[in-house]
mmCIF file of C-alpha atoms in Angstrom:
data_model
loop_
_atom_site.group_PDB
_atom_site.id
_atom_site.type_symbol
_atom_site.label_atom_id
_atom_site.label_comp_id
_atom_site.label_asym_id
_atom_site.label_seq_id
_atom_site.Cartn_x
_atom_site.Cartn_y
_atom_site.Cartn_z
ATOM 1 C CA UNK A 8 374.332 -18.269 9.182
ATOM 2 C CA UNK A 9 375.792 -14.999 10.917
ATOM 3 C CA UNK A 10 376.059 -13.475 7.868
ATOM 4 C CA UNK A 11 372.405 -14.175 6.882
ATOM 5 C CA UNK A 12 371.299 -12.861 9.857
ATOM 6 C CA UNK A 13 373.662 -9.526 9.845
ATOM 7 C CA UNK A 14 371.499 -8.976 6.146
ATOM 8 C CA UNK A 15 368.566 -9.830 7.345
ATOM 9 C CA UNK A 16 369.248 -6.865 10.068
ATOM 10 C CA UNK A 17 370.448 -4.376 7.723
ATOM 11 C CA UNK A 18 367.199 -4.868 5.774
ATOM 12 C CA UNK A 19 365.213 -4.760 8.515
ATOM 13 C CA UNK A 20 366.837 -1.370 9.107
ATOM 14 C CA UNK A 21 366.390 -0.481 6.021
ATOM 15 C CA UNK A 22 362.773 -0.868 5.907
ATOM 16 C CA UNK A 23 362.073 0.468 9.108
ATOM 17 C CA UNK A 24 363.793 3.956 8.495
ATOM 18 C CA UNK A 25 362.185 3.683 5.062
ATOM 19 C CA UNK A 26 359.004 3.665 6.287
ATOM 20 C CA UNK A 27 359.969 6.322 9.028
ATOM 21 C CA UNK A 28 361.043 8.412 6.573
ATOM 22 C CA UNK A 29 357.935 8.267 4.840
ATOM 23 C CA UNK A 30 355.742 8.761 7.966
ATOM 24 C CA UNK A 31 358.073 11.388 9.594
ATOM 25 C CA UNK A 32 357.543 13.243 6.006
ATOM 26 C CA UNK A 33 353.998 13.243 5.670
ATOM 27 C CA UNK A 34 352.754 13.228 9.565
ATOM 28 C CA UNK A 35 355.692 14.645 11.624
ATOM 29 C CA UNK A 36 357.444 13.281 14.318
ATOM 30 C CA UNK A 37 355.037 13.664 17.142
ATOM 31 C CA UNK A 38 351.946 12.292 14.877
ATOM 32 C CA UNK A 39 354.005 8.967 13.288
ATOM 33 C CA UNK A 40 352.795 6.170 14.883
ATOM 34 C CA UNK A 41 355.089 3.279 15.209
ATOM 35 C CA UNK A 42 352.864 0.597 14.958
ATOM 36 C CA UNK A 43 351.520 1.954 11.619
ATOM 37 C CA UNK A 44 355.227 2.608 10.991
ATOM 38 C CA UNK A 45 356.374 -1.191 11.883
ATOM 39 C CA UNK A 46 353.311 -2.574 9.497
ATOM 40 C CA UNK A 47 354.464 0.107 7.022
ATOM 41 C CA UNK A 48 357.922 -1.720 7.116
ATOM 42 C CA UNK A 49 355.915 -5.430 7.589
ATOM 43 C CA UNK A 50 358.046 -5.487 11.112
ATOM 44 C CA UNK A 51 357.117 -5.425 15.054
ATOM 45 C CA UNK A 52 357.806 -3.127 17.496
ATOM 46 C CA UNK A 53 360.374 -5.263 18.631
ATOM 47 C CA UNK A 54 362.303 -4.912 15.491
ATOM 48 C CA UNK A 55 362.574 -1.325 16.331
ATOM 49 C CA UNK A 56 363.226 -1.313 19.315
ATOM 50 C CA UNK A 57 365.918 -3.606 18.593
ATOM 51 C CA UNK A 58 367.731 -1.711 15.631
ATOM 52 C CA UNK A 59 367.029 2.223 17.490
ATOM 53 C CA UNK A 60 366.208 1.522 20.994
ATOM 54 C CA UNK A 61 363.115 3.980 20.737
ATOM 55 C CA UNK A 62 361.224 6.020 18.253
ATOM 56 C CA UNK A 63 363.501 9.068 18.677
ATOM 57 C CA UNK A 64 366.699 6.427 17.733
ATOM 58 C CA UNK A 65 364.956 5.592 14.356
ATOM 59 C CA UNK A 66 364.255 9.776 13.921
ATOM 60 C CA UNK A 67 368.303 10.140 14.532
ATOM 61 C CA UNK A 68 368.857 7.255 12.280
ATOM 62 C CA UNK A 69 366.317 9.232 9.288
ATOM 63 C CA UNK A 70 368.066 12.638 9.978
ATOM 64 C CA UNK A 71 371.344 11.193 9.471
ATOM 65 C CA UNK A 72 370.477 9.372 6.265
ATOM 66 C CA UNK A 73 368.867 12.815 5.108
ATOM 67 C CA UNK A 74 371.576 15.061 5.929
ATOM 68 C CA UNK A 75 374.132 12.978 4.273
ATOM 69 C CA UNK A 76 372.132 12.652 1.052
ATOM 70 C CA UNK A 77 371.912 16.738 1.619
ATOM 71 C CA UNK A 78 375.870 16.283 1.875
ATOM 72 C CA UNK A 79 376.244 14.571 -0.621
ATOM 73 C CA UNK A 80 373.957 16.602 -3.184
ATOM 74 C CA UNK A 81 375.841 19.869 -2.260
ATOM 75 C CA UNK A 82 378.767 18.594 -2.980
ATOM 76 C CA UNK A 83 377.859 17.726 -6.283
ATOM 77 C CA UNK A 84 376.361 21.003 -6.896
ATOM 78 C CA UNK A 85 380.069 22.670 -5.532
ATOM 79 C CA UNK A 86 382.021 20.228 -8.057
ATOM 80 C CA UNK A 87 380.548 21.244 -10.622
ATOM 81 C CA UNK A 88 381.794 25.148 -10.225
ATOM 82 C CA UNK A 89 385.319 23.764 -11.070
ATOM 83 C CA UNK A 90 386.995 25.806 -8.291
ATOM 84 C CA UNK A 91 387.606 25.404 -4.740
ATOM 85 C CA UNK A 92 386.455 28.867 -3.552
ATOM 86 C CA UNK A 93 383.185 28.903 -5.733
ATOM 87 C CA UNK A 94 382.710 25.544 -4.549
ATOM 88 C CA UNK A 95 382.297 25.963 -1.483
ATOM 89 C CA UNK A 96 379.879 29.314 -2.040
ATOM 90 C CA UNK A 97 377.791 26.810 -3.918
ATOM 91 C CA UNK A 98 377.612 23.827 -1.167
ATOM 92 C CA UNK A 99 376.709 26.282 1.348
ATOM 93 C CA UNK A 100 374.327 28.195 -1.189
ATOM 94 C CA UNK A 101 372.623 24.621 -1.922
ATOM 95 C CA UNK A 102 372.576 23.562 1.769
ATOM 96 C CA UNK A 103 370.371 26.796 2.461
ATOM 97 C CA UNK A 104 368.436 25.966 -0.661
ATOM 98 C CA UNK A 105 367.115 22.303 0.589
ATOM 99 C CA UNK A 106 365.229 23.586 3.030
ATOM 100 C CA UNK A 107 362.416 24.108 0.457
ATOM 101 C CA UNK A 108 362.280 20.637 -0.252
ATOM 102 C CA UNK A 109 358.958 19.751 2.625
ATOM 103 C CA UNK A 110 360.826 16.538 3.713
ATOM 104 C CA UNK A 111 364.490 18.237 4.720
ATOM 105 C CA UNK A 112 362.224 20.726 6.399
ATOM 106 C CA UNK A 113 360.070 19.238 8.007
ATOM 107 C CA UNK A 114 362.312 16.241 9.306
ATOM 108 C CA UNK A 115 366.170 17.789 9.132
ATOM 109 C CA UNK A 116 365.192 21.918 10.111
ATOM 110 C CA UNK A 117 361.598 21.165 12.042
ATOM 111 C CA UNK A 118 361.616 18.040 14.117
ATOM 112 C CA UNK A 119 365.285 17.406 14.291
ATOM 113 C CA UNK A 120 366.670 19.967 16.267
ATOM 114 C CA UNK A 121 362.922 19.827 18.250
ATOM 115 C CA UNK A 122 363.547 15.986 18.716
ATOM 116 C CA UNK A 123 367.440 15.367 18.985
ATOM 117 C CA UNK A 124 368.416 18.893 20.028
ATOM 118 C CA UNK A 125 371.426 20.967 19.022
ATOM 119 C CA UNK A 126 371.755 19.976 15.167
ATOM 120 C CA UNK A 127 375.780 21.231 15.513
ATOM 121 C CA UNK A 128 376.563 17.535 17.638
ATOM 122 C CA UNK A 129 374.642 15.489 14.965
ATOM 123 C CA UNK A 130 377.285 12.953 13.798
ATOM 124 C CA UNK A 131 376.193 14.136 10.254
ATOM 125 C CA UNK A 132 377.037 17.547 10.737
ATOM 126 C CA UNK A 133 380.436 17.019 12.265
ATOM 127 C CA UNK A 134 381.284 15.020 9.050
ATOM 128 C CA UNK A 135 379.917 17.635 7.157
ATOM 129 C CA UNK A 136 381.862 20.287 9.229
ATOM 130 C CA UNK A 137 385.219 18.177 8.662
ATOM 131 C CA UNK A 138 384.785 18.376 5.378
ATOM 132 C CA UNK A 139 384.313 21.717 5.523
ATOM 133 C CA UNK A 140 387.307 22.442 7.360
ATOM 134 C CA UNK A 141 389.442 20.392 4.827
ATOM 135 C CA UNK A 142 388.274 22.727 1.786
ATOM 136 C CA UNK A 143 388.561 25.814 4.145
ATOM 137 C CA UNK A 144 392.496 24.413 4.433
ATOM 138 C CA UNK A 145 393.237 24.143 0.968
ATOM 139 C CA UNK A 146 391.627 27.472 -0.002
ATOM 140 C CA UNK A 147 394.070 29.263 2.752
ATOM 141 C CA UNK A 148 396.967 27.088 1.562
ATOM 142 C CA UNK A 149 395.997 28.584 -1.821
ATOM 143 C CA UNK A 150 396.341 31.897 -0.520
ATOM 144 C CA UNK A 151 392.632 32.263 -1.273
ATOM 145 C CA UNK A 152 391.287 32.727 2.657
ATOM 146 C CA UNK A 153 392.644 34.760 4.977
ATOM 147 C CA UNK A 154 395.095 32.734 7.127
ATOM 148 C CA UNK A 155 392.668 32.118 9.992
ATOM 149 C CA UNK A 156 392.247 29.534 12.083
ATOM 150 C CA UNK A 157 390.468 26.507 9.476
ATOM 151 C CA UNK A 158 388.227 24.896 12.194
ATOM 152 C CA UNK A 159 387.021 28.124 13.347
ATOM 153 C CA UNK A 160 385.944 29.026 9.816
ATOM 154 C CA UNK A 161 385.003 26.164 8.836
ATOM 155 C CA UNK A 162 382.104 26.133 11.981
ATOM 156 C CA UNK A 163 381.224 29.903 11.274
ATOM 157 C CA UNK A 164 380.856 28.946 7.735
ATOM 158 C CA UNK A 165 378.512 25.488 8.376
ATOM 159 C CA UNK A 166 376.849 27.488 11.147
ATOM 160 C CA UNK A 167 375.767 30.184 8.865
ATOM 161 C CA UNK A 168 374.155 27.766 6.452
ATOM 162 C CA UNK A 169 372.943 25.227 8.772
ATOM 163 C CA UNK A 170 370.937 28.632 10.813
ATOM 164 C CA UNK A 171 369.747 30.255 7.625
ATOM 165 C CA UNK A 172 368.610 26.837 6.378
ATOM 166 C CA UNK A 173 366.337 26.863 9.811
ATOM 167 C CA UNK A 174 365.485 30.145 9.405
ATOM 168 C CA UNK A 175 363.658 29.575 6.253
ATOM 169 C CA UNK A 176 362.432 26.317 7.332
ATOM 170 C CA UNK A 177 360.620 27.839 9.569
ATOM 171 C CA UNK A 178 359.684 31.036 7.852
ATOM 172 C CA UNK A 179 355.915 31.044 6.715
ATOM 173 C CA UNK A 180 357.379 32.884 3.144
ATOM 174 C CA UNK A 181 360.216 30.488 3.075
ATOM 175 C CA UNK A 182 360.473 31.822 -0.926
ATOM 176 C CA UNK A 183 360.992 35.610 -0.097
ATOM 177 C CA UNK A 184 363.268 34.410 2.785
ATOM 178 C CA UNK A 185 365.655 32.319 0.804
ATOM 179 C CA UNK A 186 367.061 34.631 -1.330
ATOM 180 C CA UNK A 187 367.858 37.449 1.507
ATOM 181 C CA UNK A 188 368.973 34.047 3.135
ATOM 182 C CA UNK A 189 371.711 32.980 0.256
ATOM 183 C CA UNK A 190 372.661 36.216 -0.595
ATOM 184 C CA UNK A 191 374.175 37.018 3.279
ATOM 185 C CA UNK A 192 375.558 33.965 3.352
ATOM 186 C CA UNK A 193 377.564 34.238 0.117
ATOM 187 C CA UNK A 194 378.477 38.124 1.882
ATOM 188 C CA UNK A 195 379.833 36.753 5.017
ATOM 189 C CA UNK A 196 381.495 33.927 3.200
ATOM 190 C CA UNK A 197 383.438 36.462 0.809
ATOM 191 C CA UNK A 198 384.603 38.707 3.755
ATOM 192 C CA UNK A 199 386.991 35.311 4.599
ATOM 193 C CA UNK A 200 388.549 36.185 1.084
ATOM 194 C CA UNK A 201 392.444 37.675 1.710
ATOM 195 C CA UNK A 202 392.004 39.309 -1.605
ATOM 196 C CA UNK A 203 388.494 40.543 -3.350
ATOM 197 C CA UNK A 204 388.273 38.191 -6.625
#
């Protein structure tokens, strides 16, 4: 019985941010309505107010879900460089690159940090930052990086993508910005580099 009911929760989370995410995407925060969001998901207000406390809970709940599939997809892209040091270039070069797609930037760079404030304390970015730090630990234990301090590169180095990623968010030619975007990125990134490659 408890476990029916823990399922039936997770899939009435799962609907609920669903549907959030779809509203959030098309309307924005401020013009999503939850009770067209709750009939969206075939739920009450209740339900929501049960699994996020409030309509800015279910928006931290989406952003989180977002930024780890954003994560996630970087990641990929970095793997597939087959080194460390390029790999990283090409997560942070990706990250920056996502804010094209309209639902990252409109829900992740637009109404995230509006909504739930500094995106640097998201629990999604401080997992991405670990991770971060963990690469940025190997590539000076390669001899790669200069021996600095990891965590301190590491949050220069997510900080620099996470605020270009804004900037063209919120640039009204976010195409001509991205490239000037990438391109300083991958130029502060290589100054970390204890020998030019």
């Amino acid at each position: 019985m408890a476990k029916r009911r823990s399922e039936t929760m997770q899939e009435n989370r799962g609907k609920l941010i669903a549907a959030a995410r779809k509203a959030f995407a098309e309307k924005g925060y401020s013009a999503a309505s939850m009770d067209e969001l709750t009939a969206e998901a075939g739920l009450t207000r209740g339900a929501l107010y049960h699994n996020f406390g409030d309509k800015r809970g279910l928006l931290a709940a989406v952003v989180e879900q977002i930024d780890s599939e954003m994560a996630s997809r970087a990641k990929q892209i970095g793997a597939r460089t087959g080194s460390d040091w390029l790999g990283l270039l090409a997560e942070g070069a990706a990250y920056i690159e996502m804010a094209l797609d309209p639902e990252v930037q409109r829900i992740v760079l637009l109404d995230g940090p509006a909504v739930l404030g500094d995106p640097s304390k998201w629990p999604s970015q401080n997992s991405c930052l670990q991770v971060t730090k963990r690469a940025v630990e190997g590539l000076i234990a390669q001899g790669i990086l200069k021996p600095l301090d990891a965590e301190a590169v590491a949050r220069l180095l997510s900080g620099a993508a996470l605020n270009a990623a804004l900037w063209v968010a919120a640039s009204e030619n976010a195409q001509d910005v991205l490239p000037k975007a990438v391109e300083a990125f991958r130029s502060l990134a290589t100054g970390l580099l204890l020998e030019p490659l």
